[in-house]
CSV table of C-alpha atoms and ligand atoms in Angstrom, one decimal:
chain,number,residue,atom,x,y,z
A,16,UNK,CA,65.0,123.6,87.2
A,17,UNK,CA,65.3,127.4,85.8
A,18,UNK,CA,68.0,129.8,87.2
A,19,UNK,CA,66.7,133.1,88.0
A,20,UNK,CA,69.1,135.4,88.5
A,21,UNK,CA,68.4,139.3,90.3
A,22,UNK,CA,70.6,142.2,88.8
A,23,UNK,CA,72.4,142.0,92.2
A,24,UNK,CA,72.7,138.4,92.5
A,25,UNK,CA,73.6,138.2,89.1
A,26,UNK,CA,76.7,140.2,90.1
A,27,UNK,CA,77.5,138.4,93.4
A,28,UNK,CA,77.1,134.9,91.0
A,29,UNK,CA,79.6,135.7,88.7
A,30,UNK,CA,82.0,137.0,91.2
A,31,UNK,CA,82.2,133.9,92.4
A,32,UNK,CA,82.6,131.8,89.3
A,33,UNK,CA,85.5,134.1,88.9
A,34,UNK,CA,87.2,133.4,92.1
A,35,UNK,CA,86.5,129.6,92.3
A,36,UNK,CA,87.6,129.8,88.2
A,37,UNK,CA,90.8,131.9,89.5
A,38,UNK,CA,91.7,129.3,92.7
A,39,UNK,CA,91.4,126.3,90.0
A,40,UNK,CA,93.5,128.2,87.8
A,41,UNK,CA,96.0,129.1,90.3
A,42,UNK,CA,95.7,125.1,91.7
A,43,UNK,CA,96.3,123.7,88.6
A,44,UNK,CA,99.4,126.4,87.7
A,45,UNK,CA,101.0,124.8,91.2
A,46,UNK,CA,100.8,121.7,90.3
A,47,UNK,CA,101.5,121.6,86.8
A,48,UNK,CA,104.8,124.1,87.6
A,49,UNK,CA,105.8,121.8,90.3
A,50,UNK,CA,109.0,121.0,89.4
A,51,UNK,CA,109.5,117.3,89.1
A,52,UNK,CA,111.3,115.7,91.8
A,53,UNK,CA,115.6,115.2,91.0
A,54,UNK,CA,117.2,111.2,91.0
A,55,UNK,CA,120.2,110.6,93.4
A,56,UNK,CA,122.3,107.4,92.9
A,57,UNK,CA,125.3,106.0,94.4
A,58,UNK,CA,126.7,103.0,94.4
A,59,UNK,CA,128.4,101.3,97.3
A,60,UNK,CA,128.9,98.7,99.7
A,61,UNK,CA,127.4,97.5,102.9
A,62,UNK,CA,126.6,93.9,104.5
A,63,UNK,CA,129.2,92.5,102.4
A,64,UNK,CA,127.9,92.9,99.1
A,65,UNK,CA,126.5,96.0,96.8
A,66,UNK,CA,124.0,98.4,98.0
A,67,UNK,CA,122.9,100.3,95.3
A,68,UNK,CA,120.8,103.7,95.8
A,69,UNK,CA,118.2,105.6,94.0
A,70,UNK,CA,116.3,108.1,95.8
A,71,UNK,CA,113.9,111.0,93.9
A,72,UNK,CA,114.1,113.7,95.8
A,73,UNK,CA,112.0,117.0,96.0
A,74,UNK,CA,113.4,119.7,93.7
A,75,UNK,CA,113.0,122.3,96.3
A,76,UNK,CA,115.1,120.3,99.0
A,77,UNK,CA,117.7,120.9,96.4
A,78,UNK,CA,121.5,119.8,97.6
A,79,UNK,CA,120.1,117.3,100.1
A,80,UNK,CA,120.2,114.1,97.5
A,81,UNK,CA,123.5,113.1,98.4
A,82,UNK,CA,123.2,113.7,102.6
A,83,UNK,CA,120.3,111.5,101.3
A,84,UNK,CA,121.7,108.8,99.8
A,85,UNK,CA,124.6,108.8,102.8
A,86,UNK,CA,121.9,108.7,105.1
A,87,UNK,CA,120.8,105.2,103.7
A,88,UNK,CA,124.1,103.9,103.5
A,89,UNK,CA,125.4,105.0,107.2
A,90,UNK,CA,121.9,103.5,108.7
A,91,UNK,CA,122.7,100.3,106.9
A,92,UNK,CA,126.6,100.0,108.7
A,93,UNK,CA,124.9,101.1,111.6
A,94,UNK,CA,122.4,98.1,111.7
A,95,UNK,CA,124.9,96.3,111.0
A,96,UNK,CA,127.6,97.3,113.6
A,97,UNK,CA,124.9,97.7,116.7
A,98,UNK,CA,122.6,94.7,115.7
A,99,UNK,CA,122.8,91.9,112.9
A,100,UNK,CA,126.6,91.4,112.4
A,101,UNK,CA,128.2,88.5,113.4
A,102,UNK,CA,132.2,89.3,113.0
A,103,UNK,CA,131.4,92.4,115.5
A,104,UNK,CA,131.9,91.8,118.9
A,105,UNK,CA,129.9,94.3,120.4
A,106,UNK,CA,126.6,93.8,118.2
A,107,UNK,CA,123.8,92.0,119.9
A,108,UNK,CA,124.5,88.9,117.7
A,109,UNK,CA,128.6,88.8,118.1
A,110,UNK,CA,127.6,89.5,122.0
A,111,UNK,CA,125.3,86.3,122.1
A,112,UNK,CA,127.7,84.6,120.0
A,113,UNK,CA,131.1,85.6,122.3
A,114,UNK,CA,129.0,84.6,125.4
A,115,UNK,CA,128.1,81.5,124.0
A,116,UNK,CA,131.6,80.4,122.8
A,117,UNK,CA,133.2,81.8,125.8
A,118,UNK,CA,130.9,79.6,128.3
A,119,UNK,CA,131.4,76.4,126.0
A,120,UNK,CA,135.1,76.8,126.2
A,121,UNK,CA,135.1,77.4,130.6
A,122,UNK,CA,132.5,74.9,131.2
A,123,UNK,CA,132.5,72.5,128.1
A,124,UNK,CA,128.9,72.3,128.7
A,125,UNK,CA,126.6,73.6,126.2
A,126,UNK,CA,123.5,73.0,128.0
A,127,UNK,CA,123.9,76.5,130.1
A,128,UNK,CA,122.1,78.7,128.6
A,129,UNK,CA,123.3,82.3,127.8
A,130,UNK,CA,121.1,85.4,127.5
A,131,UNK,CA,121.5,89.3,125.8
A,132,UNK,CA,118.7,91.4,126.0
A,133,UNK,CA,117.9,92.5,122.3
A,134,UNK,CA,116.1,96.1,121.6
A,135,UNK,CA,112.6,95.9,120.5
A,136,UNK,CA,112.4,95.7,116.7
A,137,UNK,CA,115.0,93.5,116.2
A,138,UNK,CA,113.3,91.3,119.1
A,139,UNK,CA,110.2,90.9,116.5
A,140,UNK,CA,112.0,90.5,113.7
A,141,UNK,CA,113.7,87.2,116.0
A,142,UNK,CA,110.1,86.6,116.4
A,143,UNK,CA,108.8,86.6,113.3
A,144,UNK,CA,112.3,84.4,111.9
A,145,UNK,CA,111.9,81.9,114.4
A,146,UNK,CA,108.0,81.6,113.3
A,147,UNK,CA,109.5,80.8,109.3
A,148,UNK,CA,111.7,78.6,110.8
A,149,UNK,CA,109.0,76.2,112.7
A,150,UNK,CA,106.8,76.6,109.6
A,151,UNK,CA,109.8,75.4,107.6
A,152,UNK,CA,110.2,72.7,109.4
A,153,UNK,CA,113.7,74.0,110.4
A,154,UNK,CA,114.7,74.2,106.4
A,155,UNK,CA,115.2,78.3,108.2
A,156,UNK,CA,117.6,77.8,110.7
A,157,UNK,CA,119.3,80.9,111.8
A,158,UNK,CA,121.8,78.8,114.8
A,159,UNK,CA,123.3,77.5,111.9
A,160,UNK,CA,126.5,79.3,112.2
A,161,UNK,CA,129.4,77.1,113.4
A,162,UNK,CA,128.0,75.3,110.0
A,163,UNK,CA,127.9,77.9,107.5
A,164,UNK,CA,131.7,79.1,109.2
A,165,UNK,CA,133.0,75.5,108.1
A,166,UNK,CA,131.8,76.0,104.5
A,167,UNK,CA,133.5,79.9,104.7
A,168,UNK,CA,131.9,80.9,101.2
A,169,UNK,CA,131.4,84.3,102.3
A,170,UNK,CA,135.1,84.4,101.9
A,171,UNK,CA,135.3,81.7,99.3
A,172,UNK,CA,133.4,83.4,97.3
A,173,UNK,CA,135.6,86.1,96.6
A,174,UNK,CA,139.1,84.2,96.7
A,175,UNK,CA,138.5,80.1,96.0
A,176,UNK,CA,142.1,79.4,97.3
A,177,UNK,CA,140.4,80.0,100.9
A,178,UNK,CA,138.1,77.2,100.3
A,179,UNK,CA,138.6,73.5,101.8
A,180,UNK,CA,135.9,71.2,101.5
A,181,UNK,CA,134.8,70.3,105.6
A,182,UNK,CA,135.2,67.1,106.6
A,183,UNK,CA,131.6,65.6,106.8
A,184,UNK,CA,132.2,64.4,110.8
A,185,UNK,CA,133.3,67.8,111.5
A,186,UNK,CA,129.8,68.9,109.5
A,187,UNK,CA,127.7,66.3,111.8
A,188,UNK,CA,129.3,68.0,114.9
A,189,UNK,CA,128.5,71.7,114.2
A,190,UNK,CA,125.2,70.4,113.0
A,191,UNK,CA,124.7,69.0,116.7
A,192,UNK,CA,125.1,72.2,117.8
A,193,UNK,CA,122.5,74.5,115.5
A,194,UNK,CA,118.9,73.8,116.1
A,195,UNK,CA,116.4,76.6,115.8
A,196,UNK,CA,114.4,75.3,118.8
A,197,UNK,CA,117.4,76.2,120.7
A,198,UNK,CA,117.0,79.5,120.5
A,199,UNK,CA,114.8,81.3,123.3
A,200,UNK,CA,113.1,84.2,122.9
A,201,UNK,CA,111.6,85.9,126.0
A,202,UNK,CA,110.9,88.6,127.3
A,203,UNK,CA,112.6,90.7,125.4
A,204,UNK,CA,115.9,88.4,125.8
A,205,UNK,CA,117.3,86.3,123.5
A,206,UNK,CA,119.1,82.9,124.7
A,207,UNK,CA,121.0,80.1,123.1
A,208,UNK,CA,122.6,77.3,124.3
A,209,UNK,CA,126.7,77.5,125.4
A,210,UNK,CA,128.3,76.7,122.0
A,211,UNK,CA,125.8,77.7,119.5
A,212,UNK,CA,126.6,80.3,117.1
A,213,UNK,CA,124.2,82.9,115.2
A,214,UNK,CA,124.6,83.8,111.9
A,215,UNK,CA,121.7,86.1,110.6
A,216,UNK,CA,122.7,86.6,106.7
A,217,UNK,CA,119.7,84.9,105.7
A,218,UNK,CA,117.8,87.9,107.0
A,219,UNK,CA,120.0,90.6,107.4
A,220,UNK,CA,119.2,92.8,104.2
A,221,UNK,CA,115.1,92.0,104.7
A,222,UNK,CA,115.7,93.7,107.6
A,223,UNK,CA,117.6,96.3,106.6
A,224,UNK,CA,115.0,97.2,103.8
A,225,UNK,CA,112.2,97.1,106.6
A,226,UNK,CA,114.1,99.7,109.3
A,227,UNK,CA,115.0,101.7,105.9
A,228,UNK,CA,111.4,102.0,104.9
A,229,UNK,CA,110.6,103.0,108.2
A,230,UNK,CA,113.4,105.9,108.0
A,231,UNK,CA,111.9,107.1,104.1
A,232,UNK,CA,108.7,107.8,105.8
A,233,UNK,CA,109.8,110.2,107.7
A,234,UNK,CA,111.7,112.1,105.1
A,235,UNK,CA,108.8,113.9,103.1
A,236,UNK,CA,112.0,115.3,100.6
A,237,UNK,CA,111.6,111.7,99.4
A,238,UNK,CA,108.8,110.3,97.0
A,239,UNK,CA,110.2,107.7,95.5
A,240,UNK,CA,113.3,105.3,96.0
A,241,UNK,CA,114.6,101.9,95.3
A,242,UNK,CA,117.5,100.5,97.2
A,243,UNK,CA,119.6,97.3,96.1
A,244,UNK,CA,121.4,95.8,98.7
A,245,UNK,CA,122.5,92.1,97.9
A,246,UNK,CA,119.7,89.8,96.9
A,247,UNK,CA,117.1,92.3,98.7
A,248,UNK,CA,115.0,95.1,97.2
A,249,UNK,CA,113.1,97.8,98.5
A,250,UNK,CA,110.8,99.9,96.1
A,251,UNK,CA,109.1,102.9,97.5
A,252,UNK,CA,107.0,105.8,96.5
A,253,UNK,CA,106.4,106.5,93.0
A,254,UNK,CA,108.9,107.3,90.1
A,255,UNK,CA,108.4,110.7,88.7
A,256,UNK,CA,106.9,109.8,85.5
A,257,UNK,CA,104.3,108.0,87.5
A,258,UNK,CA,105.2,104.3,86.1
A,259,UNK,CA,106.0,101.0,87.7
A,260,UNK,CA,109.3,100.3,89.4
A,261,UNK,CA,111.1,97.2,87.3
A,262,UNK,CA,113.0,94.9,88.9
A,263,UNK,CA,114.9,92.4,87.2
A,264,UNK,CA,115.3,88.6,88.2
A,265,UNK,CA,119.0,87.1,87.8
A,266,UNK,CA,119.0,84.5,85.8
A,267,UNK,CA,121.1,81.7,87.5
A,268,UNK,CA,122.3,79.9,84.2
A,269,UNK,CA,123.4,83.5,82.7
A,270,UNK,CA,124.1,85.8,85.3
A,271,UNK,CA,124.7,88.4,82.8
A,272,UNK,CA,120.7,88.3,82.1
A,273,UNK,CA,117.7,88.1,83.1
A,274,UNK,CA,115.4,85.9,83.2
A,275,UNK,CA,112.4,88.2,83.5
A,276,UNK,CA,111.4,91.0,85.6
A,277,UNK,CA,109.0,92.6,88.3
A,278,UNK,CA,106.8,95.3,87.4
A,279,UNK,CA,105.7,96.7,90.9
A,280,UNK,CA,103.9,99.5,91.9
A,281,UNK,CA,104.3,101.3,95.3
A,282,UNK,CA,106.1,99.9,98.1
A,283,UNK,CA,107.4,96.4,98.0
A,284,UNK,CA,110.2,94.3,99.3
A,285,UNK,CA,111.5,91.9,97.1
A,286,UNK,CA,114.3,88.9,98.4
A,287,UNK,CA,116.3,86.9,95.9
A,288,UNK,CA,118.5,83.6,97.4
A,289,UNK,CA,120.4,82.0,94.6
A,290,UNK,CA,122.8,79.2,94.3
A,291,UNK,CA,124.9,81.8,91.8
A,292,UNK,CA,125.5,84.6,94.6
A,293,UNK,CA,128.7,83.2,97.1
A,294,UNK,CA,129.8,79.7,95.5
A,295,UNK,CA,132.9,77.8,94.6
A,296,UNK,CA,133.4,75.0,92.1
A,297,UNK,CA,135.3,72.0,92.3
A,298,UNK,CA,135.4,69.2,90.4
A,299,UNK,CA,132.4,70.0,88.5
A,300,UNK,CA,130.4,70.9,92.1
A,301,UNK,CA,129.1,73.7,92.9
A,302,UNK,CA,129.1,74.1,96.8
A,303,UNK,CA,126.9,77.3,97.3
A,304,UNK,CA,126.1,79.6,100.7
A,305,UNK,CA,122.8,78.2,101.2
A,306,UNK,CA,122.5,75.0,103.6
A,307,UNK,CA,120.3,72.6,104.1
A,308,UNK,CA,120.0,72.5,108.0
A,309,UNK,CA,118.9,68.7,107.4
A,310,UNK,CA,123.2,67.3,106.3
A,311,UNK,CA,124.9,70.5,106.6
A,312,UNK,CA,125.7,70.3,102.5
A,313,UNK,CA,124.5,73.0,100.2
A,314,UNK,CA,120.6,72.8,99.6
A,315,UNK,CA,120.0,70.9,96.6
A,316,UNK,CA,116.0,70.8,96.3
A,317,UNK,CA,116.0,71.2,92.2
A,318,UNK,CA,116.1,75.4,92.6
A,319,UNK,CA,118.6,77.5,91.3
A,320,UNK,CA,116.8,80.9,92.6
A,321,UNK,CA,113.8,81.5,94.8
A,322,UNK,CA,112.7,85.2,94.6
A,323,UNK,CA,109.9,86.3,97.2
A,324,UNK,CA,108.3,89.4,97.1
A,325,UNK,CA,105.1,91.3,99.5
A,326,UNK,CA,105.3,94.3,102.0
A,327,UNK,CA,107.9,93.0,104.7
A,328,UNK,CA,111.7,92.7,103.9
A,329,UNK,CA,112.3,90.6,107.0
A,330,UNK,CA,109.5,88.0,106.1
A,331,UNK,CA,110.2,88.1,102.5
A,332,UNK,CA,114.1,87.4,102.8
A,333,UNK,CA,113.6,84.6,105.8
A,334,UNK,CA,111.2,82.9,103.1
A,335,UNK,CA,113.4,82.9,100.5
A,336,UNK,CA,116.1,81.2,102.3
A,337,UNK,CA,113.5,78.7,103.6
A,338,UNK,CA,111.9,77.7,100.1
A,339,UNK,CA,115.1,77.6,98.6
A,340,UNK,CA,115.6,74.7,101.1
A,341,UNK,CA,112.4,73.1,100.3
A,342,UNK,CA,112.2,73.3,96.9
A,343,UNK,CA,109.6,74.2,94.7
A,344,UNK,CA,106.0,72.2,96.3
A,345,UNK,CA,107.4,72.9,99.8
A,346,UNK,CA,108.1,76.2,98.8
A,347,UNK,CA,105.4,77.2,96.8
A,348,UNK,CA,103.0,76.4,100.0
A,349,UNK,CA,105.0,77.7,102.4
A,350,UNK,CA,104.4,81.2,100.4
A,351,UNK,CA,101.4,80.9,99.9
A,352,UNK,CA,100.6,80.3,103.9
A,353,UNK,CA,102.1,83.3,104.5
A,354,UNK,CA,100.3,85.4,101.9
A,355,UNK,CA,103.8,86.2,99.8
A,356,UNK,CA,104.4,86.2,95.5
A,357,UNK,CA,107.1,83.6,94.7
A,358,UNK,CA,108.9,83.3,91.3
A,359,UNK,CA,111.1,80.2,91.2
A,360,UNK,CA,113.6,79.1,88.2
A,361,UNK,CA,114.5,76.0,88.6
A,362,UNK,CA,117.4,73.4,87.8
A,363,UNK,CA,116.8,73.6,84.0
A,364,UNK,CA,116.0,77.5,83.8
A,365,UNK,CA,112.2,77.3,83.8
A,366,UNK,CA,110.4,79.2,85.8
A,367,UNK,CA,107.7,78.7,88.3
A,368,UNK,CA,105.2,81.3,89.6
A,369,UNK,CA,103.2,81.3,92.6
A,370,UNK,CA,99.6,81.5,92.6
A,371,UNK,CA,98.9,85.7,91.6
A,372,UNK,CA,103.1,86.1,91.2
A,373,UNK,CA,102.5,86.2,87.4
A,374,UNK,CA,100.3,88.9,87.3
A,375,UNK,CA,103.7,91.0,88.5
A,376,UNK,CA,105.9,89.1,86.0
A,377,UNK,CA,107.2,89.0,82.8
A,378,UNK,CA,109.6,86.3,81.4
A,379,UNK,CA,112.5,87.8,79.2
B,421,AMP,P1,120.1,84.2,101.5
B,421,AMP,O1,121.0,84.7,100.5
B,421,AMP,O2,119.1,85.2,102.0
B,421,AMP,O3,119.4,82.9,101.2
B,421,AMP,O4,121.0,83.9,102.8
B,421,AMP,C1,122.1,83.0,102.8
B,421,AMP,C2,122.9,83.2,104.0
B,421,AMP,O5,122.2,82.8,105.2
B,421,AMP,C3,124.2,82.4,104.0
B,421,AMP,O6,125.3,83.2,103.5
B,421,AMP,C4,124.4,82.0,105.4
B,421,AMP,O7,125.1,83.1,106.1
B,421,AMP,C5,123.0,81.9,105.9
B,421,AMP,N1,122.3,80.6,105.8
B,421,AMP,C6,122.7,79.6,104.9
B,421,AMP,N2,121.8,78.6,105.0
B,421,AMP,C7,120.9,79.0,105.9
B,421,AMP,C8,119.7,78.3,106.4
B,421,AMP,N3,119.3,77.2,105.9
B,421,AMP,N4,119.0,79.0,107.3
B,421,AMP,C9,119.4,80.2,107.8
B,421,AMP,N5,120.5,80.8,107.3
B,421,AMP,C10,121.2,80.2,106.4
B,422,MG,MG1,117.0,85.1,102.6
């Protein structure tokens, strides 16, 4: 086709090319003078282990980073304090959990059942827990805390001298007691049996990664972020230079090293459960914070670390209690069901990836 051009339209035509080449100009000046956003750090603790913070913050919202960075850590004690903790009496869990041992101790019977209403997102998180426990065939057990208080290691861990090996009746007993069928949930209400006792520090950090995420996307100041708390990793955003977030895996039988890492792009949640992170030794055994709901011992399915990573913290971290429990052909199916990457290193340090997980990996 041939242009013809009037001496009038000729004029009007190359106006515009002027203006459109000035607004691409102009566009392209804007974004290439954006400043790039500033990193934030800070390390602390929260949940009973390290939460580590890295937020990348808008230039312009200059001198907000570190309200920033607070923000994440206050929201975590808060969670904590109102919801998932189990040594305050006034969360919903040390509520259920005072109920329950109160009534056991007035009536001696632990068939009453007793009830707390829970608010909403914690009530699906419950939900979607108690869904990983069925699936696990119980190997996710979440009533398993008059156990996992006879073992102590979230003490022990820190000073052995606290540690005392439970008597295996006493184990049997508590082990009577847990059960995740006997939890109810209903309505919006949660209910346990008279004598059971919560503990919810297989999930805890999942979910505090989840209500976190939810929190970041409303702060438009932030584009990127990764936040460390415990075994539990939330990535979100993008890093400034545009390339993949990198998250290492521990390895068990060197804890100084890794034994690979994650390259991940976006937003992901990634939960680590390892039989290297609250343990004591004695007499050449290792007696570790995970338990296997079927004896009440330490899980000892042939894994030394189960890392599962996809989009949803609480999912992620419930499954990597659970396939830690299973072991790796249990595991590895379980993950898969529910649409999750798993990377597994096992008794002798090699590693196992699930089915697409090694298209994220990278062995050391
Ligand atoms: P994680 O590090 O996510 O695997 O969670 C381990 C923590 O969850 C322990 O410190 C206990 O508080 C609790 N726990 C241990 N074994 C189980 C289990 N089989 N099911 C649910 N919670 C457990
Ligand atoms: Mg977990």
């Amino acid at each position: 086709m041939k242009l013809f051009f009037s001496g009038s339209n000729k004029k009007i035509v190359w106006i515009r090319i002027c203006l459109i080449s000035l607004c691409f100009w102009s566009c392209g000046c804007l974004a290439g003078c954006r400043k790039r956003p500033v990193e934030y750090k800070s390390v602390d603790t929260a949940m009973g282990t390290i939460l580590q913070t890295v937020l990348y913050v808008d230039a312009e919202a200059g001198g907000q980073g570190e309200q920033l960075t607070d923000a994440v850590r206050k929201q975590i004690l808060a969670l904590e304090e109102r919801e998932l903790s189990k040594r305050i009496p006034d969360s919903v869990i040390g509520r259920i959990n005072r109920s329950a041992a109160e009534q056991k101790e007035e009536s001696g019977a632990a068939s009453l059942q007793q009830t707390v209403e829970v608010p909403e997102a914690l009530y699906q998180e419950l939900l979607m827990v108690q869904q990983v426990a069925k699936d696990s065939g119980g190997a996710l057990d979440i009533t398993i805390g008059e156990v996992a208080a006879l073992w102590n290691l979230d003490n022990a861990a820190v000073d052995g001298k606290l540690f005392e090996l439970p008597e295996n009746q006493t184990l049997q007993e508590a082990l009577e007691k847990s059960g995740y069928e006997k939890l109810v949930l209903k309505d919006g209400n949660i209910s346990v049996p008279a004598g059971v006792s919560l503990d919810l520090g297989a999930v805890g950090k999942g979910i505090a990664c989840d209500r976190l995420l939810d929190w970041l996307e409303t702060v438009p100041e932030v584009s990127g972020a990764v936040i460390s708390l415990g075994g539990s990793i939330l990535t979100y955003g993008e890093k400034p230079d545009g390339k993949n977030w990198n998250v290492g895996i521990v390895d068990p039988l060197d804890t100084t090293a890794y034994a690979g890492r994650l390259s991940l792009q976006g937003q992901w949640c990634v939960a680590t459960s390892g039989d290297y992170e609250r343990f004591v030794e004695q007499e050449g055994v290792r007696y570790h914070h995970i338990i296997d709901p079927e004896t009440g011992y330490p899980a000892d399915a042939g894994l030394r670390s189960v890392t599962i990573f996809g989009q949803n913290g609480c999912l992620c971290d419930a499954l990597s209690t659970a396939c830690f429990v299973l072991g790796r052909e249990r595991g590895l199916e379980l993950a898969e069901q529910y649409g999750v990457y798993a990377v597994l290193v096992e008794a002798d340090g090699s590693i196992c990836c699930s089915k697409g997980a090694d298209q994220f990996f990278e062995a050391e």
